[in-house]
Amino acid sequence: MTGVLASEWLKLRSVRSTYIVLGVVVVGVLLAGLLASQEAHLWDSLAPAARGQQPPMPVEQAVLPLVQLCLAVLGVLVVTGEYGTGTIQVSLVAVPRRLTLLWAKVAVVAATALTVAGVAMVAMLVASRLVIGTRPIPGNTASLPVALPLLLASGVSVLVLALVGLGLGAMLRSGAGAIVTVVMLLIALPTFAYLLPPPWADRVGSIMLPSLPGQLAASGSGATTSVAAVFAGGSPGGGALLSPVGALLVMAGYAAAALVGAAVAISRRDA
Amino acid sequence: MGGEDPSDYLTGVLRSEWLKIRSIRSTYVVLAVAAAGVLLAALLAWWAAGYWDGATAQSRQHFVLSPTAPLIGWLAQLCLAVLGVLVITSEHSTGMIRTSVAAVPRRRALLAAKAAVVGAVALVSGEAVVFATYFVSRWIIGGRPLRFWTSPVSSEVPLLLSWGLSVMVFALIGLGLGTVLRSTAAAIVTVVAVWYALPIVALHLPASWGPWVSAVLLVNLPPQLAGASRLSPGQVSLLSPAAALLVMAAYVAVAVGGAAIALGRRDA
C-alpha cells in the first residue's frame, strides 16, 4: 500500500494540471484580497447611516466555490487523466488489486484537498482581515477562533467536492462529463432549488452542496452567493434546516455515493 | 486537389465536420442534457402551479416563479459550450487533429467548417430548448395569473430568440477556448468561469462601473437584445438591442479570431 501511495503521490506531483489547479487557487486568494479592498473602499465611501446595509458575506466564503471547483477538477483529472492517456492500463498491471489503486488515489486527493483548502481558507481570512482592518463590515469581523468552525466546515466541503470529482471521474471516465456533472451539482441544481416554491426551496436547498458548510458550522446561514441572484434578484439564502450532524451526514452521503460508484465502476469494468 | 473548385473543397470540409459531430457520443449526451433542462423547467412549473392552487390569497401575492426559459437557456449555454470545446479538444487528445490537418492543410478552412457546424447545431438546439421550455412551462401554468407569466406569447418571442442566439455565441466561445487551450479540462473550467463566476464577481464590483461589466456579460445580453428595460430586479438595461448584438458579435469575433491565430501558428 505504501508503494501504491507513493506512486500516486508521484503521479499527482508530476502532471502539469495539478500546478495549474493550484495556481488558480492562488489567484482565488488574491481575488479575496481584491474583494476585501473593494468592500473596504465601499465602506469608506458610504455615509455612516448607509453602512452595514448589505447582507453579511465573509470574503473567504465568496471565493469558496472557486476553491471547491478547482479541487473537484483535480479529483476528476487524477482518474480521467489516466484514462485519457492510457496510463490506466499500466497502472492496473502494476497494481492488479483495483480497489487498492482507487483507495490510494482517494487518500492522495483527500490529503491534497484538505491541505490546500485549509491553507487557502486561512490565507483568505487573514488577507481580508488585514485589508479590512477595524472596519466592522458585516460578516467580516470575526476573529480567527470565532471564524474557525466555518473555515473547517469549508475545508471539509472542499474535501467532499474533491472526492465527488474523483468518483465521477472513475464512473464517467470522461474529463468533460465529470467536470460538467460537478458543475451541475455545485451550481445548476442549487440554482433550481432556490427557485422552488416556499417550503421546498428550503428543504431541497438545505441538502445542496453550497448550503452544507454553513449548516455544518451552525453559522445560521446557507449558501452566501449564487448566480440565482442574477435571475431572481437579491441574494437567496439557500436552505438551513439541517443540524451540524445532519449536514455532516449529507456531506458524507455525497462522498460515499461517489466513492461507492467509483469502486463498483473500477472493479467491474475493463480498463 | 489543385484543380478542384474551391467551393467543392469547402463543402467537403463542412461535410466531414458534420459527419464527425454526428458520430461522437458526446454530442448526443450534451444534447440530451440540454433537453433534460426542458423537463426540469416543467417540473418547476408543475410544482409552482401546485403551490399556487393550494396557497392563500396572501401567500400568492408574495409568490414568484422566475421565467424558466432564461434559466434553461443559461443551462443550454453551458452544455453547448462544452460541445464547442469537445469538437476541437477531443481531436487533440485522440491525435485525430493530425489526420484532420493533413486532410485539410488550410487550417482556417478547417476551423471555419467546425465553427459553422457547431454554430448551426448550437443555434438550432438553443432555440429549440428555449422555446420548448417556454411553451411547456406556459402550458403547465395555464391560466393561473402568476407574476411574469401573464404577458401575451408574442411579446416573449424576442427574448426567447435572443436566448437561443446566446447559446450559439457560447458554443463558439467554447470552440475558441478549446482551440487556444487544447485541453478539455482547462477549456471547460474557463467556460464555467465566464458562464458562472464572472456574473457573480460583477455583482460585487463598484457601483460606478460594475453595472457596465454586468451589462456586457452573456447572461445579461439576451434581455438587452430583446429590448427589456430591466436585467434583474437590481439592474436596469444599459445597452440598446443593436449594441447588445454588437457585443455578442464581438465575443464570437474574439473567440473564433483567437482560435484562427492559435491554430494557424502552432504545430498540431
XYZ file of C-alpha atoms in Angstrom:
539
model
C 0.000 0.000 0.000
C 2.861 2.380 0.807
C 4.296 1.786 -2.630
C 0.944 2.456 -4.305
C 0.506 5.601 -2.241
C 3.984 6.767 -3.168
C 3.328 6.156 -6.855
C 0.021 8.038 -6.743
C 1.702 10.914 -4.958
C 4.421 10.959 -7.610
C 1.804 10.952 -10.370
C -0.050 13.855 -8.807
C 3.164 15.822 -8.441
C 4.332 15.162 -11.962
C 1.346 16.289 -14.036
C 1.112 19.882 -15.113
C -2.605 20.195 -14.413
C -2.002 19.871 -10.657
C 0.041 23.053 -10.690
C -2.439 24.882 -12.893
C -5.234 23.985 -10.464
C -3.130 25.149 -7.521
C -2.284 28.328 -9.448
C -5.988 29.056 -9.878
C -6.483 28.582 -6.118
C -3.716 31.140 -5.518
C -5.496 33.512 -7.908
C -8.628 32.928 -5.807
C -6.761 34.012 -2.680
C -5.632 37.176 -4.469
C -9.221 37.705 -5.609
C -10.323 37.532 -1.973
C -7.851 40.305 -1.190
C -9.264 42.396 -4.036
C -12.831 41.762 -2.889
C -11.875 42.803 0.635
C -10.284 46.025 -0.597
C -13.412 46.714 -2.656
C -15.575 46.144 0.457
C -13.336 48.436 2.499
C -13.399 51.092 -0.228
C -17.195 50.912 -0.377
C -17.406 51.148 3.419
C -15.287 54.305 3.480
C -17.265 55.944 0.698
C -20.664 55.405 2.362
C -22.288 57.760 4.831
C -22.262 56.230 8.347
C -26.041 55.695 8.240
C -25.833 53.727 4.985
C -23.096 51.404 6.241
C -23.705 47.805 7.145
C -26.826 47.515 4.957
C -25.528 44.816 2.637
C -26.108 41.215 3.686
C -23.211 39.779 5.673
C -20.823 37.840 3.479
C -17.393 36.736 4.613
C -14.990 37.385 1.756
C -13.470 33.907 2.012
C -16.949 32.386 1.593
C -17.430 34.285 -1.655
C -14.332 32.616 -3.099
C -15.062 29.166 -1.622
C -16.969 27.903 -4.713
C -13.876 28.568 -6.816
C -11.690 26.536 -4.446
C -14.300 23.758 -4.407
C -14.422 23.680 -8.190
C -10.626 23.659 -8.511
C -10.123 20.699 -6.201
C -13.059 18.858 -7.744
C -11.357 19.255 -11.123
C -8.141 17.933 -9.568
C -10.071 14.892 -8.318
C -11.575 14.358 -11.771
C -8.233 14.626 -13.558
C -6.472 12.188 -11.222
C -8.649 9.480 -12.766
C -9.642 10.725 -16.211
C -6.096 11.857 -16.974
C -5.100 8.193 -16.798
C -7.976 7.083 -18.988
C -7.242 9.847 -21.475
C -3.599 8.856 -21.946
C -3.965 5.116 -21.404
C -1.715 5.136 -18.304
C -4.588 3.412 -16.512
C -3.636 0.143 -18.241
C -0.077 0.372 -16.933
C -1.368 1.366 -13.504
C -3.650 -1.657 -13.329
C -0.934 -4.024 -14.484
C 1.321 -2.620 -11.745
C -1.446 -2.716 -9.121
C -3.810 -5.532 -10.096
C -5.920 -5.061 -6.973
C -8.031 -2.285 -8.369
C -9.595 -1.102 -5.143
C -6.119 -0.628 -3.680
C -5.353 1.664 -6.595
C -8.616 3.551 -6.061
C -8.099 3.991 -2.317
C -4.546 5.224 -2.894
C -5.894 7.840 -5.293
C -8.594 8.747 -2.785
C -6.023 9.153 0.001
C -3.710 11.337 -2.077
C -6.540 13.522 -3.394
C -8.129 13.827 0.066
C -4.878 14.860 1.726
C -4.145 17.386 -1.021
C -7.657 18.820 -0.936
C -7.714 19.211 2.843
C -4.266 20.820 2.924
C -4.891 23.179 0.023
C -8.335 24.143 1.297
C -7.083 24.743 4.818
C -4.183 26.903 3.698
C -6.320 28.807 1.179
C -9.186 29.481 3.593
C -6.867 30.721 6.361
C -4.871 32.803 3.861
C -8.068 34.408 2.566
C -9.310 35.132 6.084
C -6.005 36.673 7.160
C -5.618 38.672 3.939
C -9.154 40.025 4.045
C -8.907 40.965 7.731
C -5.607 42.756 7.071
C -7.185 44.716 4.228
C -10.439 45.463 6.050
C -8.680 46.378 9.299
C -11.004 47.539 12.050
C -13.964 48.424 9.816
C -16.966 46.496 11.188
C -18.141 45.230 7.795
C -20.926 42.661 8.312
C -19.656 39.119 8.065
C -16.019 40.153 8.147
C -15.467 40.969 11.791
C -14.970 37.543 13.353
C -11.525 36.772 14.705
C -9.802 33.555 13.673
C -11.054 31.460 16.638
C -14.650 32.592 16.024
C -14.367 32.021 12.277
C -12.661 28.668 12.722
C -15.774 26.411 12.660
C -16.903 27.827 9.322
C -13.356 27.631 7.955
C -13.103 23.987 8.986
C -16.529 23.232 7.541
C -15.491 24.915 4.305
C -12.340 22.800 4.214
C -14.414 19.660 4.703
C -16.716 20.748 1.863
C -13.702 21.120 -0.435
C -12.655 17.589 0.543
C -16.142 16.325 -0.307
C -16.068 18.074 -3.681
C -12.645 16.604 -4.487
C -13.896 13.098 -3.674
C -17.092 13.658 -5.671
C -14.899 14.735 -8.584
C -12.713 11.658 -8.253
C -15.729 9.363 -8.021
C -17.435 10.937 -11.028
C -14.193 10.717 -12.971
C -13.976 6.983 -12.263
C -17.629 6.414 -13.105
C -17.774 8.501 -16.267
C -14.114 8.127 -17.373
C -14.501 11.378 -19.256
C -12.988 14.614 -18.043
C -15.652 16.675 -19.774
C -18.539 14.588 -18.455
C -17.240 14.528 -14.900
C -16.423 18.249 -14.732
C -19.812 19.198 -16.159
C -21.534 16.911 -13.649
C -19.616 18.572 -10.809
C -20.726 21.963 -12.137
C -24.315 20.744 -12.246
C -24.125 19.580 -8.610
C -22.341 22.675 -7.395
C -24.062 25.383 -9.443
C -27.035 24.381 -11.570
C -29.007 22.197 -9.147
C -28.760 24.692 -6.240
C -29.994 27.414 -8.602
C -33.037 25.298 -9.373
C -33.560 24.559 -5.697
C -33.674 28.274 -4.867
C -36.472 28.754 -7.383
C -38.774 26.081 -5.965
C -41.950 27.185 -4.163
C -41.595 28.075 -0.461
C -41.295 25.011 1.745
C -39.370 23.082 -0.912
C -36.827 25.791 -1.640
C -35.530 25.408 1.922
C -35.926 21.653 2.075
C -34.127 20.911 -1.178
C -31.794 23.902 -0.737
C -30.593 22.516 2.596
C -29.100 19.405 1.047
C -27.404 21.234 -1.840
C -23.614 21.300 -1.678
C -23.211 25.099 -1.328
C -25.511 25.188 1.711
C -23.713 22.495 3.677
C -20.634 24.284 5.124
C -22.782 26.953 6.785
C -25.052 24.340 8.320
C -22.129 22.170 9.426
C -20.619 25.147 11.251
C -24.052 26.084 12.628
C -23.437 29.622 11.407
C -27.157 30.002 10.802
C -26.875 30.679 7.113
C -26.854 28.647 3.967
C -25.064 29.488 0.761
C -23.953 33.086 0.520
C -23.534 33.560 -3.191
C -25.421 32.206 -6.116
C -25.980 33.047 -9.694
C -29.645 32.643 -8.801
C -29.191 36.257 -7.730
C -28.778 37.102 -11.396
C -32.110 35.524 -12.264
C -34.194 36.014 -9.158
C -32.631 39.162 -7.762
C -31.389 39.624 -4.253
C -29.222 37.056 -2.582
C -31.130 33.858 -1.887
C -30.023 32.329 1.366
C -30.271 28.686 0.456
C -31.748 26.338 2.979
C -30.577 25.988 6.562
C -32.784 23.275 8.008
C -30.096 20.753 8.935
C -28.300 20.389 12.262
C -24.488 20.246 12.096
C -24.663 16.476 12.434
C -27.258 16.313 9.672
C -25.105 18.489 7.403
C -22.089 16.267 8.090
C -24.149 13.178 7.241
C -25.337 14.705 3.965
C -21.748 15.639 3.073
C -20.625 12.107 3.899
C -23.506 10.849 1.759
C -22.279 12.783 -1.295
C -18.728 11.486 -0.841
C -19.856 7.922 -0.122
C -22.164 7.803 -3.148
C -19.338 8.991 -5.391
C -16.754 6.594 -3.959
C -19.015 3.541 -3.915
C -19.941 4.282 -7.510
C -16.251 4.597 -8.331
C -15.392 1.325 -6.557
C -18.109 -0.546 -8.443
C -17.134 1.019 -11.766
C -13.420 0.407 -11.416
C -13.724 -3.192 -10.259
C -16.415 -4.273 -12.713
C -15.293 -2.719 -15.960
C -12.419 -3.381 -18.277
C -9.863 -0.584 -18.405
C -6.705 18.604 -55.207
C -5.274 21.522 -57.205
C -7.817 21.518 -59.993
C -10.841 21.460 -57.741
C -13.372 24.168 -57.363
C -12.736 25.960 -54.027
C -16.411 25.786 -53.122
C -16.304 21.996 -53.538
C -13.326 21.971 -51.204
C -15.212 23.881 -48.504
C -18.314 21.753 -48.983
C -16.210 18.656 -48.445
C -14.665 20.064 -45.268
C -18.093 21.054 -43.987
C -19.469 17.596 -44.684
C -16.594 15.921 -42.893
C -17.085 18.129 -39.834
C -20.805 17.413 -39.900
C -20.051 13.688 -40.032
C -17.605 13.993 -37.107
C -20.072 15.813 -34.867
C -22.778 13.283 -35.689
C -20.579 10.308 -34.970
C -19.266 11.091 -31.499
C -21.256 10.086 -28.458
C -20.620 13.288 -26.507
C -22.768 15.267 -28.975
C -25.796 13.223 -28.017
C -25.006 13.367 -24.303
C -24.747 17.168 -24.460
C -27.981 17.489 -26.406
C -29.748 15.092 -24.037
C -28.660 17.145 -21.012
C -29.848 20.346 -22.688
C -33.175 18.659 -23.484
C -33.447 17.440 -19.889
C -33.496 21.131 -18.971
C -36.964 21.316 -20.540
C -38.123 18.576 -18.162
C -36.582 20.369 -15.184
C -38.432 23.543 -16.125
C -41.642 21.561 -16.490
C -41.092 20.153 -13.008
C -40.520 23.656 -11.645
C -43.685 24.949 -13.318
C -45.714 21.956 -12.155
C -44.505 22.460 -8.609
C -45.297 26.172 -8.761
C -48.771 25.527 -10.171
C -49.465 23.065 -7.362
C -48.273 25.582 -4.791
C -50.426 28.289 -6.344
C -53.547 26.164 -6.223
C -53.049 25.382 -2.542
C -51.887 28.836 -1.421
C -53.888 31.501 0.381
C -54.505 34.838 -1.324
C -51.822 36.398 0.859
C -49.051 33.928 0.090
C -49.992 34.144 -3.585
C -49.065 37.823 -3.511
C -45.506 37.016 -2.469
C -45.084 34.081 -4.790
C -42.892 34.399 -7.857
C -41.944 31.780 -10.390
C -38.982 33.235 -12.271
C -39.273 32.851 -16.037
C -37.961 29.365 -16.782
C -36.805 29.908 -20.367
C -33.826 32.144 -19.409
C -32.808 29.635 -16.761
C -32.803 26.736 -19.199
C -31.187 28.952 -21.833
C -28.431 29.610 -19.311
C -28.050 25.851 -18.778
C -28.018 25.256 -22.534
C -25.246 27.865 -22.855
C -23.022 25.645 -20.706
C -23.998 22.420 -22.482
C -23.381 23.699 -25.991
C -20.193 25.481 -24.931
C -18.941 22.087 -23.777
C -19.834 20.691 -27.194
C -17.857 23.537 -28.779
C -14.882 22.669 -26.572
C -15.061 18.944 -27.333
C -15.284 19.413 -31.091
C -11.670 20.534 -31.066
C -10.086 19.198 -27.839
C -11.242 15.626 -28.479
C -9.286 15.763 -31.735
C -6.207 16.919 -29.859
C -6.473 14.233 -27.177
C -7.022 11.378 -29.624
C -4.483 12.656 -32.145
C -7.221 12.905 -34.779
C -6.235 16.528 -35.299
C -3.111 15.432 -37.179
C -5.233 13.474 -39.644
C -7.631 16.381 -39.936
C -4.877 18.897 -40.587
C -3.217 16.557 -43.078
C -6.515 16.158 -44.928
C -7.327 19.869 -44.769
C -3.995 21.706 -44.834
C -5.822 25.052 -44.943
C -6.355 25.285 -41.240
C -8.624 28.279 -41.389
C -10.982 26.342 -43.622
C -10.970 23.551 -41.045
C -11.739 25.994 -38.245
C -14.411 27.769 -40.284
C -16.102 24.455 -41.002
C -16.007 23.494 -37.330
C -17.392 26.916 -36.365
C -20.170 26.656 -38.944
C -21.206 23.171 -37.809
C -21.007 23.927 -34.091
C -22.734 27.277 -34.578
C -25.580 25.728 -36.551
C -26.088 22.866 -34.084
C -25.985 25.268 -31.138
C -28.346 27.776 -32.727
C -30.926 25.154 -33.627
C -30.746 23.300 -30.320
C -30.549 26.532 -28.289
C -33.672 27.954 -29.919
C -35.445 24.605 -29.679
C -34.674 24.177 -25.978
C -35.591 27.758 -25.049
C -38.862 27.768 -26.994
C -39.809 24.293 -25.771
C -39.117 25.346 -22.191
C -41.290 28.407 -22.544
C -44.224 26.690 -24.168
C -44.173 23.649 -21.878
C -43.975 25.840 -18.748
C -46.673 28.133 -20.043
C -48.906 25.186 -20.850
C -48.481 23.774 -17.323
C -49.168 27.120 -15.661
C -52.186 27.606 -17.861
C -54.444 30.466 -16.867
C -53.001 30.990 -13.373
C -52.114 34.689 -13.092
C -48.551 34.220 -11.773
C -46.278 37.237 -11.948
C -44.089 37.097 -15.122
C -46.471 34.586 -16.680
C -49.371 36.686 -17.944
C -47.896 38.584 -20.894
C -49.019 37.540 -24.390
C -46.861 34.901 -26.049
C -45.915 37.195 -28.933
C -44.266 39.666 -26.562
C -41.949 36.915 -25.297
C -40.665 35.884 -28.718
C -37.803 38.434 -28.954
C -36.431 37.361 -25.571
C -36.662 33.673 -26.449
C -34.939 34.235 -29.800
C -32.192 36.193 -28.038
C -31.563 33.449 -25.509
C -31.314 30.881 -28.280
C -28.823 33.104 -30.080
C -26.726 33.454 -26.918
C -26.421 29.659 -26.800
C -24.741 29.793 -30.211
C -22.397 32.542 -29.036
C -21.394 30.442 -26.034
C -20.786 27.383 -28.219
C -18.400 29.377 -30.399
C -16.649 30.713 -27.283
C -16.202 27.081 -26.240
C -14.750 26.233 -29.642
C -12.369 29.193 -29.409
C -11.229 28.339 -25.896
C -10.790 24.682 -26.811
C -8.651 25.616 -29.806
C -6.481 28.023 -27.834
C -6.086 25.884 -24.692
C -6.160 22.414 -26.368
C -7.171 20.880 -23.051
C -10.718 19.755 -22.365
C -10.461 20.360 -18.638
C -8.869 23.798 -18.931
C -11.302 24.948 -21.604
C -14.385 23.736 -19.719
C -13.219 25.346 -16.490
C -12.651 28.620 -18.355
C -16.118 28.328 -19.883
C -17.546 27.831 -16.388
C -15.678 30.924 -15.199
C -17.192 33.020 -17.993
C -20.610 31.447 -17.511
C -20.871 31.471 -13.717
C -18.052 33.237 -11.912
C -17.950 36.495 -13.898
C -21.638 37.359 -13.324
C -21.143 36.891 -9.572
C -17.907 38.874 -9.492
C -19.678 41.627 -11.446
C -22.325 41.862 -8.713
C -19.573 42.820 -6.271
C -17.875 45.471 -8.411
C -18.063 49.212 -7.618
C -21.378 50.820 -8.494
C -19.684 53.291 -10.841
C -18.612 50.706 -13.437
C -19.756 47.303 -12.164
C -23.149 47.528 -13.938
C -21.347 48.094 -17.247
C -19.370 44.901 -16.733
C -22.626 43.093 -15.907
C -24.273 44.539 -18.999
C -21.738 43.021 -21.414
C -21.821 39.543 -19.832
C -23.567 36.852 -21.835
C -26.106 36.124 -19.119
C -27.351 39.712 -19.463
C -27.099 40.242 -23.223
C -30.266 38.364 -24.278
C -32.685 40.630 -22.347
C -30.928 43.717 -23.687
C -31.010 42.345 -27.224
C -34.745 41.808 -26.766
C -35.173 45.396 -25.595
C -36.067 44.635 -21.967
C -35.804 47.617 -19.649
C -34.528 45.672 -16.645
C -31.996 42.853 -16.416
C -32.766 41.698 -12.902
C -34.602 43.396 -10.058
C -31.335 45.132 -9.228
C -30.219 46.450 -12.586
C -31.567 48.455 -15.496
C -30.525 47.716 -19.080
C -27.578 49.720 -20.314
C -27.214 48.518 -23.901
C -29.559 49.101 -26.817
C -30.574 45.991 -28.787
C -28.111 46.933 -31.535
C -25.284 47.396 -29.026
C -26.113 44.067 -27.382
C -25.956 42.363 -30.779
C -22.602 44.026 -31.448
C -21.223 42.791 -28.123
C -22.386 39.263 -28.954
C -20.690 39.537 -32.343
C -17.541 40.765 -30.596
C -17.489 37.663 -28.385
C -17.701 35.468 -31.484
C -15.056 37.503 -33.313
C -12.596 37.333 -30.407
C -13.182 33.614 -29.799
C -13.006 32.491 -33.421
C -10.295 35.029 -34.308
C -8.141 33.899 -31.386
C -8.711 30.306 -32.433
C -7.687 31.082 -36.024
C -4.436 32.644 -34.831
C -3.685 29.774 -32.439
C -4.488 27.061 -34.961
C -2.541 28.781 -37.739
C 0.626 29.389 -35.741
C 1.138 26.196 -33.779
C 2.142 22.701 -34.675
C -0.648 20.182 -34.259
